[in-house]
Short mmCIF file of C-alpha atoms (C1' of nucleotides) in Angstrom, two decimals:
data_model
loop_
_atom_site.label_atom_id
_atom_site.label_comp_id
_atom_site.label_asym_id
_atom_site.label_seq_id
_atom_site.Cartn_x
_atom_site.Cartn_y
_atom_site.Cartn_z
CA MET A 30 160.04 291.95 -68.73
CA GLY A 31 157.83 289.05 -67.63
CA ASP A 32 155.64 287.34 -70.16
CA TYR A 33 152.94 286.64 -67.61
CA PRO A 34 151.54 288.69 -64.77
CA VAL A 35 152.64 288.17 -61.20
CA ARG A 36 150.23 286.34 -58.96
CA LEU A 37 150.11 286.62 -55.19
CA THR A 38 148.13 283.66 -53.96
CA THR A 39 148.02 281.46 -50.91
CA LYS A 40 150.19 279.00 -52.79
CA GLY A 41 152.94 281.58 -53.13
CA ARG A 42 152.48 282.52 -49.50
CA TYR A 43 152.95 278.92 -48.46
CA ALA A 44 156.11 278.73 -50.53
CA VAL A 45 157.58 281.94 -49.15
CA THR A 46 156.63 280.95 -45.63
CA ALA A 47 158.30 277.58 -46.02
CA MET A 48 161.41 279.14 -47.54
CA LEU A 49 161.58 281.61 -44.67
CA ASP A 50 161.31 278.76 -42.21
CA LEU A 51 164.04 276.96 -44.10
CA ALA A 52 166.31 280.00 -44.19
CA PHE A 53 165.81 280.42 -40.49
CA HIS A 54 166.40 276.84 -39.40
CA SER A 55 168.81 275.37 -41.93
CA GLN A 56 171.82 277.40 -40.88
CA ILE A 57 173.60 274.41 -39.36
CA LYS A 58 171.96 271.24 -40.59
CA PRO A 59 169.33 270.32 -43.18
CA VAL A 60 165.70 270.73 -42.21
CA THR A 61 163.12 268.04 -42.92
CA LEU A 62 159.82 268.83 -44.51
CA THR A 63 158.19 267.11 -41.58
CA ASP A 64 159.60 269.78 -39.28
CA ILE A 65 158.44 272.61 -41.53
CA ALA A 66 155.03 271.01 -41.86
CA ALA A 67 154.73 270.85 -38.07
CA ARG A 68 155.95 274.39 -37.48
CA GLN A 69 153.98 276.08 -40.24
CA THR A 70 150.93 273.83 -40.11
CA ILE A 71 151.16 272.96 -43.78
CA SER A 72 150.45 269.41 -44.85
CA LEU A 73 153.58 267.38 -45.55
CA SER A 74 152.42 266.23 -48.95
CA TYR A 75 151.53 269.72 -50.04
CA LEU A 76 154.98 270.85 -48.97
CA GLU A 77 156.44 268.04 -51.01
CA GLN A 78 154.63 269.35 -54.05
CA LEU A 79 155.91 272.85 -53.48
CA PHE A 80 159.47 271.73 -52.78
CA ALA A 81 159.52 269.57 -55.88
CA ARG A 82 159.02 272.76 -57.87
CA LEU A 83 161.48 274.72 -55.75
CA ARG A 84 164.07 272.02 -56.26
CA ARG A 85 163.54 271.96 -60.01
CA ALA A 86 163.95 275.74 -59.96
CA ASN A 87 167.29 275.28 -58.16
CA MET A 88 166.24 277.18 -55.09
CA VAL A 89 166.73 274.36 -52.56
CA LYS A 90 168.92 271.31 -52.27
CA GLY A 91 167.73 268.09 -50.71
CA THR A 92 169.96 265.49 -49.02
CA ARG A 93 168.58 262.03 -48.40
CA GLY A 94 169.00 259.55 -45.64
CA PRO A 95 169.06 260.01 -41.89
CA GLY A 96 170.10 263.51 -40.89
CA GLY A 97 169.04 264.69 -44.32
CA GLY A 98 166.54 267.31 -45.31
CA TYR A 99 166.51 270.53 -47.27
CA MET A 100 168.85 273.46 -47.37
CA LEU A 101 168.84 276.64 -49.41
CA ALA A 102 170.67 276.27 -52.71
CA ASN A 103 172.10 279.77 -52.34
CA ALA A 104 172.69 282.31 -49.61
CA ALA A 105 169.52 283.74 -48.10
CA GLY A 106 170.58 287.13 -49.35
CA ASP A 107 170.59 285.84 -52.92
CA ILE A 108 167.08 284.39 -52.89
CA ASN A 109 164.36 286.89 -53.70
CA ILE A 110 160.62 286.65 -53.21
CA ALA A 111 159.69 287.02 -56.88
CA ASP A 112 161.68 283.93 -57.83
CA ILE A 113 160.07 281.85 -55.08
CA ILE A 114 156.59 282.79 -56.25
CA ALA A 115 157.48 282.22 -59.89
CA ALA A 116 158.83 278.78 -59.02
CA VAL A 117 155.61 277.47 -57.55
CA ASP A 118 153.13 279.29 -59.78
CA GLU A 119 152.01 277.99 -63.11
CA PRO A 120 152.92 280.43 -65.94
CA LEU A 121 149.33 280.75 -67.18
CA ASP A 122 149.85 283.48 -69.78
CA ALA A 123 146.40 285.13 -69.68
CA THR A 124 147.33 287.41 -72.52
CA LYS A 125 143.96 287.08 -74.28
CA CYS A 126 145.17 288.99 -77.32
CA GLY A 127 148.14 286.71 -77.81
CA GLY A 128 150.64 289.44 -77.10
CA GLU A 129 151.34 289.57 -80.80
CA ALA A 130 150.30 292.16 -83.36
CA ASN A 131 147.21 290.12 -84.11
CA CYS A 132 145.21 292.17 -81.64
CA GLN A 133 143.07 294.56 -83.66
CA ASN A 134 141.39 296.27 -80.76
CA GLU A 135 143.63 299.07 -79.59
CA LYS A 136 141.57 299.99 -76.58
CA ALA A 137 141.49 296.47 -75.28
CA CYS A 138 145.26 296.23 -75.43
CA LEU A 139 145.65 299.59 -73.74
CA THR A 140 144.55 298.41 -70.34
CA HIS A 141 146.23 295.08 -70.93
CA ASP A 142 149.54 296.84 -71.41
CA LEU A 143 148.90 299.00 -68.40
CA TRP A 144 148.30 295.97 -66.24
CA MET A 145 151.35 294.18 -67.54
CA GLY A 146 153.42 297.25 -66.81
CA LEU A 147 152.07 297.32 -63.28
CA SER A 148 152.72 293.62 -62.93
CA ASP A 149 156.34 294.14 -63.94
CA GLN A 150 156.59 296.87 -61.30
CA ILE A 151 155.43 294.49 -58.62
CA ARG A 152 157.76 291.79 -59.84
CA ASP A 153 160.72 294.17 -59.72
CA TYR A 154 159.70 295.15 -56.24
CA LEU A 155 159.55 291.56 -55.07
CA LYS A 156 162.84 290.82 -56.79
CA GLY A 157 164.42 293.44 -54.56
CA ILE A 158 163.37 291.66 -51.40
CA THR A 159 165.41 288.65 -50.28
CA LEU A 160 164.97 286.07 -47.57
CA GLY A 161 168.14 287.42 -45.99
CA GLN A 162 166.69 290.90 -45.79
CA LEU A 163 163.52 289.64 -44.16
CA LEU A 164 165.45 287.65 -41.58
CA GLU A 165 167.85 290.49 -40.89
CA LYS A 166 165.04 292.97 -40.43
CA HIS A 167 163.31 290.59 -38.10
CA ARG A 168 166.51 290.10 -36.13
CA VAL A 169 166.92 293.83 -35.75
CA GLN A 170 163.31 294.11 -34.74
CA GLU A 171 163.72 291.33 -32.18
CA ILE A 172 166.73 293.04 -30.63
CA ALA A 173 164.86 296.30 -30.50
CA LYS A 174 161.91 294.59 -28.93
CA ARG A 175 164.15 293.04 -26.31
CA GLN A 176 165.69 296.40 -25.51
CA ASP A 177 162.40 298.22 -25.42
CA HIS A 178 159.65 295.83 -24.62
CA ASP A 179 156.72 297.92 -25.77
CA ALA A 180 158.33 299.37 -28.88
CA HIS A 181 156.46 298.04 -31.85
CA GLN A 182 158.78 298.73 -34.71
CA VAL A 183 157.44 298.39 -38.21
CA VAL A 184 159.50 296.36 -40.59
CA GLU A 185 160.53 298.55 -43.47
CA LEU A 186 162.68 296.96 -46.12
CA HIS A 187 162.52 299.43 -48.92
CA ARG A 188 161.82 303.05 -48.46
CA HIS A 189 158.60 304.13 -50.02
CA SER A 190 160.33 306.84 -52.01
CA GLU A 191 162.46 304.18 -53.66
CA LEU A 192 159.41 302.31 -54.77
CA VAL A 193 157.78 305.36 -56.25
CA SER A 194 160.91 306.39 -58.04
CA SER A 195 161.38 302.95 -59.52
CA PHE A 196 157.77 303.10 -60.54
CA ASN A 197 158.26 306.37 -62.33
CA ASP A 198 161.15 305.02 -64.34
CA LEU A 199 159.08 302.41 -66.05
CA LEU A 200 156.41 302.26 -68.72
CA MET B 279 148.20 297.57 -41.10
CA GLY B 280 146.08 295.10 -43.04
CA ASP B 281 144.45 292.25 -41.19
CA TYR B 282 144.73 289.93 -44.15
CA PRO B 283 147.42 289.45 -46.78
CA VAL B 284 147.21 291.02 -50.21
CA ARG B 285 146.27 288.76 -53.05
CA LEU B 286 147.09 289.37 -56.69
CA THR B 287 144.78 287.13 -58.67
CA THR B 288 143.08 287.19 -62.01
CA LYS B 289 140.00 288.56 -60.29
CA GLY B 290 141.92 291.58 -59.11
CA ARG B 291 143.43 291.98 -62.53
CA TYR B 292 139.97 292.01 -64.07
CA ALA B 293 138.85 294.64 -61.59
CA VAL B 294 141.86 296.88 -62.17
CA THR B 295 141.55 296.45 -65.91
CA ALA B 296 137.89 297.39 -65.83
CA MET B 297 138.58 300.37 -63.59
CA LEU B 298 141.31 301.52 -65.94
CA ASP B 299 138.92 301.22 -68.84
CA LEU B 300 136.36 303.17 -66.88
CA ALA B 301 138.83 305.87 -65.89
CA PHE B 302 139.83 306.19 -69.51
CA HIS B 303 136.37 306.33 -71.07
CA SER B 304 134.09 307.89 -68.47
CA GLN B 305 135.50 311.41 -68.59
CA ILE B 306 132.45 312.84 -70.33
CA LYS B 307 129.58 310.44 -69.93
CA PRO B 308 128.90 307.24 -68.00
CA VAL B 309 130.19 304.00 -69.45
CA THR B 310 128.02 300.91 -69.65
CA LEU B 311 129.27 297.57 -68.47
CA THR B 312 128.31 296.23 -71.87
CA ASP B 313 130.92 298.50 -73.45
CA ILE B 314 133.61 297.47 -71.00
CA ALA B 315 132.70 293.84 -71.49
CA ALA B 316 133.13 294.22 -75.23
CA ARG B 317 136.39 296.14 -75.03
CA GLN B 318 138.06 294.02 -72.36
CA THR B 319 136.50 290.71 -73.37
CA ILE B 320 135.09 290.11 -69.91
CA SER B 321 131.64 288.62 -69.56
CA LEU B 322 128.93 291.12 -68.67
CA SER B 323 127.71 289.15 -65.68
CA TYR B 324 131.14 288.75 -64.22
CA LEU B 325 131.63 292.48 -64.57
CA GLU B 326 128.32 292.97 -62.79
CA GLN B 327 129.60 290.90 -59.90
CA LEU B 328 132.81 292.88 -59.71
CA PHE B 329 131.07 296.23 -60.00
CA ALA B 330 128.57 295.29 -57.32
CA ARG B 331 131.52 295.02 -54.97
CA LEU B 332 133.17 298.14 -56.32
CA ARG B 333 129.94 300.04 -55.84
CA ARG B 334 129.52 298.80 -52.28
CA ALA B 335 133.11 299.92 -51.65
CA ASN B 336 132.18 303.39 -52.95
CA MET B 337 134.68 303.30 -55.79
CA VAL B 338 132.17 303.72 -58.63
CA LYS B 339 128.77 305.32 -59.05
CA GLY B 340 126.10 303.83 -61.26
CA THR B 341 123.26 305.71 -62.95
CA ARG B 342 120.36 303.76 -64.36
CA GLY B 343 118.35 304.17 -67.45
CA PRO B 344 119.26 305.18 -70.99
CA GLY B 345 122.47 307.15 -71.18
CA GLY B 346 123.38 305.70 -67.82
CA GLY B 347 126.30 303.58 -66.85
CA TYR B 348 129.19 303.81 -64.42
CA MET B 349 131.55 306.59 -63.48
CA LEU B 350 134.36 306.78 -60.99
CA ALA B 351 133.21 307.88 -57.56
CA ASN B 352 136.38 309.92 -57.14
CA ALA B 353 139.08 311.44 -59.32
CA ALA B 354 141.32 308.92 -61.05
CA GLY B 355 144.23 310.33 -59.11
CA ASP B 356 142.52 309.45 -55.86
CA ILE B 357 141.83 305.81 -56.67
CA ASN B 358 144.69 303.46 -55.89
CA ILE B 359 145.28 299.90 -56.98
CA ALA B 360 145.35 298.40 -53.50
CA ASP B 361 141.82 299.59 -52.77
CA ILE B 362 140.49 298.19 -56.03
CA ILE B 363 141.94 294.78 -55.27
CA ALA B 364 140.73 294.87 -51.69
CA ALA B 365 137.22 295.71 -52.89
CA VAL B 366 136.79 292.65 -55.06
CA ASP B 367 138.74 290.15 -52.98
CA GLU B 368 137.23 288.25 -50.14
CA PRO B 369 138.96 289.09 -46.81
CA LEU B 370 139.78 285.44 -46.07
CA ASP B 371 141.97 286.04 -43.04
CA ALA B 372 144.28 283.02 -43.32
CA THR B 373 145.86 283.85 -40.01
CA LYS B 374 145.98 280.24 -38.82
CA CYS B 375 147.11 281.24 -35.36
CA GLY B 376 144.21 283.64 -34.89
CA GLY B 377 146.43 286.68 -34.79
CA GLU B 378 145.90 286.76 -31.04
CA ALA B 379 148.23 285.79 -28.29
CA ASN B 380 146.75 282.32 -28.29
CA CYS B 381 149.52 281.10 -30.57
CA GLN B 382 151.94 279.15 -28.42
CA ASN B 383 154.39 278.33 -31.17
CA GLU B 384 156.78 281.22 -31.50
CA LYS B 385 158.61 279.85 -34.49
CA ALA B 386 155.41 279.33 -36.42
CA CYS B 387 154.37 282.92 -35.86
CA LEU B 388 157.79 284.15 -36.85
CA THR B 389 157.35 283.42 -40.54
CA HIS B 390 153.71 284.39 -40.30
CA ASP B 391 154.70 287.82 -39.08
CA LEU B 392 157.37 288.05 -41.72
CA TRP B 393 154.87 287.33 -44.46
CA MET B 394 152.36 289.78 -43.07
CA GLY B 395 155.06 292.42 -42.96
CA LEU B 396 155.90 291.72 -46.58
CA SER B 397 152.24 291.78 -47.47
CA ASP B 398 151.90 295.21 -45.89
CA GLN B 399 154.87 296.37 -47.93
CA ILE B 400 153.18 295.29 -51.12
CA ARG B 401 149.93 296.89 -50.08
CA ASP B 402 151.69 300.18 -49.36
CA TYR B 403 153.33 299.96 -52.73
CA LEU B 404 150.03 299.41 -54.51
CA LYS B 405 148.41 302.16 -52.47
CA GLY B 406 150.96 304.53 -53.95
CA ILE B 407 149.86 303.81 -57.50
CA THR B 408 146.66 305.44 -58.76
CA LEU B 409 144.62 305.03 -61.90
CA GLY B 410 145.48 308.62 -62.75
CA GLN B 411 149.20 307.89 -62.58
CA LEU B 412 148.86 304.90 -64.85
CA LEU B 413 146.87 306.85 -67.42
CA GLU B 414 149.23 309.81 -67.26
CA LYS B 415 152.26 307.60 -67.74
CA HIS B 416 150.64 305.96 -70.68
CA ARG B 417 149.66 309.30 -72.17
CA VAL B 418 153.21 310.60 -71.94
CA GLN B 419 154.47 307.45 -73.54
CA GLU B 420 151.94 307.69 -76.32
CA ILE B 421 152.81 311.31 -77.08
CA ALA B 422 156.47 310.43 -77.23
CA LYS B 423 155.67 307.58 -79.54
CA ARG B 424 153.53 309.77 -81.74
CA GLN B 425 156.15 312.47 -81.99
CA ASP B 426 158.68 309.88 -82.93
CA HIS B 427 156.24 308.53 -85.47
CA ASP B 428 155.51 311.95 -86.94
CA ALA B 429 159.16 312.63 -87.39
CA HIS B 430 159.47 309.76 -89.76
CA GLN B 431 156.28 309.92 -91.75
CA VAL B 432 153.39 312.29 -92.15
CA VAL B 433 150.29 311.43 -90.20
CA GLU B 434 147.57 309.84 -92.25
CA LEU B 435 146.06 307.61 -89.64
CA HIS B 436 143.52 310.03 -88.26
CA ARG B 437 140.93 308.66 -90.61
CA HIS B 438 141.83 305.17 -89.39
CA SER B 439 139.65 305.44 -86.32
CA GLU B 440 138.20 307.85 -83.87
CA LEU B 441 139.84 305.71 -81.22
CA VAL B 442 143.21 307.33 -81.61
CA SER B 443 141.97 310.90 -81.62
CA SER B 444 139.70 310.51 -78.65
CA PHE B 445 142.51 308.73 -76.89
CA ASN B 446 144.96 311.58 -77.43
CA ASP B 447 142.58 314.27 -76.27
CA LEU B 448 142.07 312.83 -72.84
CA LEU B 449 143.57 313.95 -69.56
"C1'" DA C 147 104.43 302.73 -72.97
"C1'" DC C 148 108.81 301.37 -74.28
"C1'" DT C 149 113.50 300.98 -73.99
"C1'" DT C 150 117.78 301.13 -71.77
"C1'" DA C 151 120.69 300.04 -68.41
"C1'" DA C 152 121.75 299.29 -63.58
"C1'" DC C 153 120.88 295.92 -60.14
"C1'" DC C 154 119.78 291.40 -58.16
"C1'" DT C 155 119.55 286.19 -57.60
"C1'" DA C 156 120.46 281.49 -58.31
"C1'" DG C 157 122.94 278.06 -60.33
"C1'" DC C 158 126.72 275.88 -62.79
"C1'" DA C 159 131.06 274.07 -65.02
"C1'" DA C 160 135.84 274.48 -65.13
"C1'" DA C 161 139.91 275.42 -62.88
"C1'" DA C 162 142.90 276.04 -59.02
"C1'" DT C 163 143.84 274.90 -54.34
"C1'" DA C 164 144.88 271.98 -50.60
"C1'" DG C 165 145.50 267.76 -49.09
"C1'" DT C 166 145.54 262.39 -48.89
"C1'" DC C 167 147.21 257.78 -49.79
"C1'" DA C 168 150.27 254.47 -51.31
"C1'" DA C 169 154.15 252.70 -53.29
"C1'" DC C 170 158.46 253.56 -54.33
"C1'" DT C 171 164.12 254.78 -54.27
"C1'" DT C 172 168.17 256.46 -52.13
"C1'" DT C 173 171.15 257.23 -48.41
"C1'" DT C 174 173.20 256.18 -44.03
"C1'" DA C 175 173.55 254.42 -39.29
"C1'" DT C 176 173.94 250.24 -36.84
"C1'" DA D 28 173.17 243.34 -44.62
"C1'" DT D 29 169.50 245.47 -42.86
"C1'" DA D 30 166.57 248.77 -41.18
"C1'" DA D 31 165.37 253.44 -40.67
"C1'" DA D 32 165.12 258.02 -42.29
"C1'" DA D 33 164.21 260.85 -45.89
"C1'" DG D 34 163.15 262.11 -50.53
"C1'" DT D 35 160.22 260.93 -55.03
"C1'" DT D 36 156.39 259.96 -57.65
"C1'" DG D 37 151.73 259.36 -59.19
"C1'" DA D 38 147.07 258.98 -58.66
"C1'" DC D 39 143.22 260.36 -56.35
"C1'" DT D 40 139.77 263.38 -53.64
"C1'" DA D 41 137.44 267.39 -51.55
"C1'" DT D 42 136.89 272.11 -51.35
"C1'" DT D 43 137.08 276.69 -52.97
"C1'" DT D 44 137.47 280.08 -56.40
"C1'" DT D 45 136.61 281.52 -60.83
"C1'" DG D 46 134.16 283.00 -64.71
"C1'" DC D 47 130.06 282.68 -66.81
"C1'" DT D 48 124.75 281.82 -68.12
"C1'" DA D 49 120.03 282.74 -67.44
"C1'" DG D 50 116.63 284.75 -65.51
"C1'" DG D 51 114.58 288.38 -63.24
"C1'" DT D 52 113.45 293.58 -60.96
"C1'" DT D 53 113.99 298.49 -60.66
"C1'" DA D 54 114.95 303.17 -62.13
"C1'" DA D 55 115.28 306.65 -65.62
"C1'" DG D 56 115.17 308.61 -70.27
"C1'" DT D 57 112.50 309.02 -74.93
#
DNA sequence: ACTTAACCTAGCAAAATAGTCAACTTTTAT
DNA sequence: ATAAAAGTTGACTATTTTGCTAGGTTAAGT
């Protein structure tokens, strides 16, 4: 599937966090990066860097002028986590053996293939999680919390059995 | 669950790759870091750094002297990917709002909680995948490939290397 | 004794991360 | 028309992480 392994870094976390903030607040009108920066304590200029990539990846739309700001390019339910992370992360192949048949060392490529397979698993998993799902789950959780103050309900998007089964189908 | 978010970096990939190599080759006798370094094209000293952490996390056992090397501390089926990554990665809390009730900004913590929930999901997912599973999956795939290969042409590649034969006899 | 290999320590260069600063352009309200 | 709000761009800096080099010490096998 993917040519390069998935990376889960603070950069991706910033991007997902910002996109979540955007999904949450841009329901009615565009949200400025200044607002997101203030809410999420991320520097404005760093956000600008991230959103430049997100815009180029067609994940957000910016409108200029007073009353402007950013909105999601698609419905929150159509934006998945894997795409957000891919948008802000450099490809950075890290194949080492070129990925071609030029790799003579079978053993070396063995673990490489295993890791790439695992990486694809994680990517598929993240592709199955959307901003909409996260918000919806949180909304449900909030309602539950309001109804039962002490009930600490764990957010569970996918069932674990689903993950394992999808894992078993691959490789 | 976890106090800090999961990170999927090249460091973690190196660790998992090395552990996979170890799981694959240390069935009979200990494996030296020099061997792993050669096979996986990772520098010996970097491996030493990683294995120092893995050893402190009780994931591998080292034996000194000639004929020594590293072995898995537990069965490959009992070592999961999440623990390997956690062992080599710095905690680095990145909570920003302390995780306590001292965070006055509800909206800021909203996305923070959402990300932490997602992070826990990923961790659970990785906890469900063991080195043993990865090796087993690969073995099944290899056997299938070999059978397919044998069906088309008679095997003559045994002489090619002891790599293939030793590979097929494992697990 | 000698060798092998784990184990330890310090330092270092390159890269990635996170952020700053400044000078823009475009849109829109007045 | 003009000013304000907001996005756009590029260059620049500081810090951290990464991956590695070089040098040791310690334990165990021959």
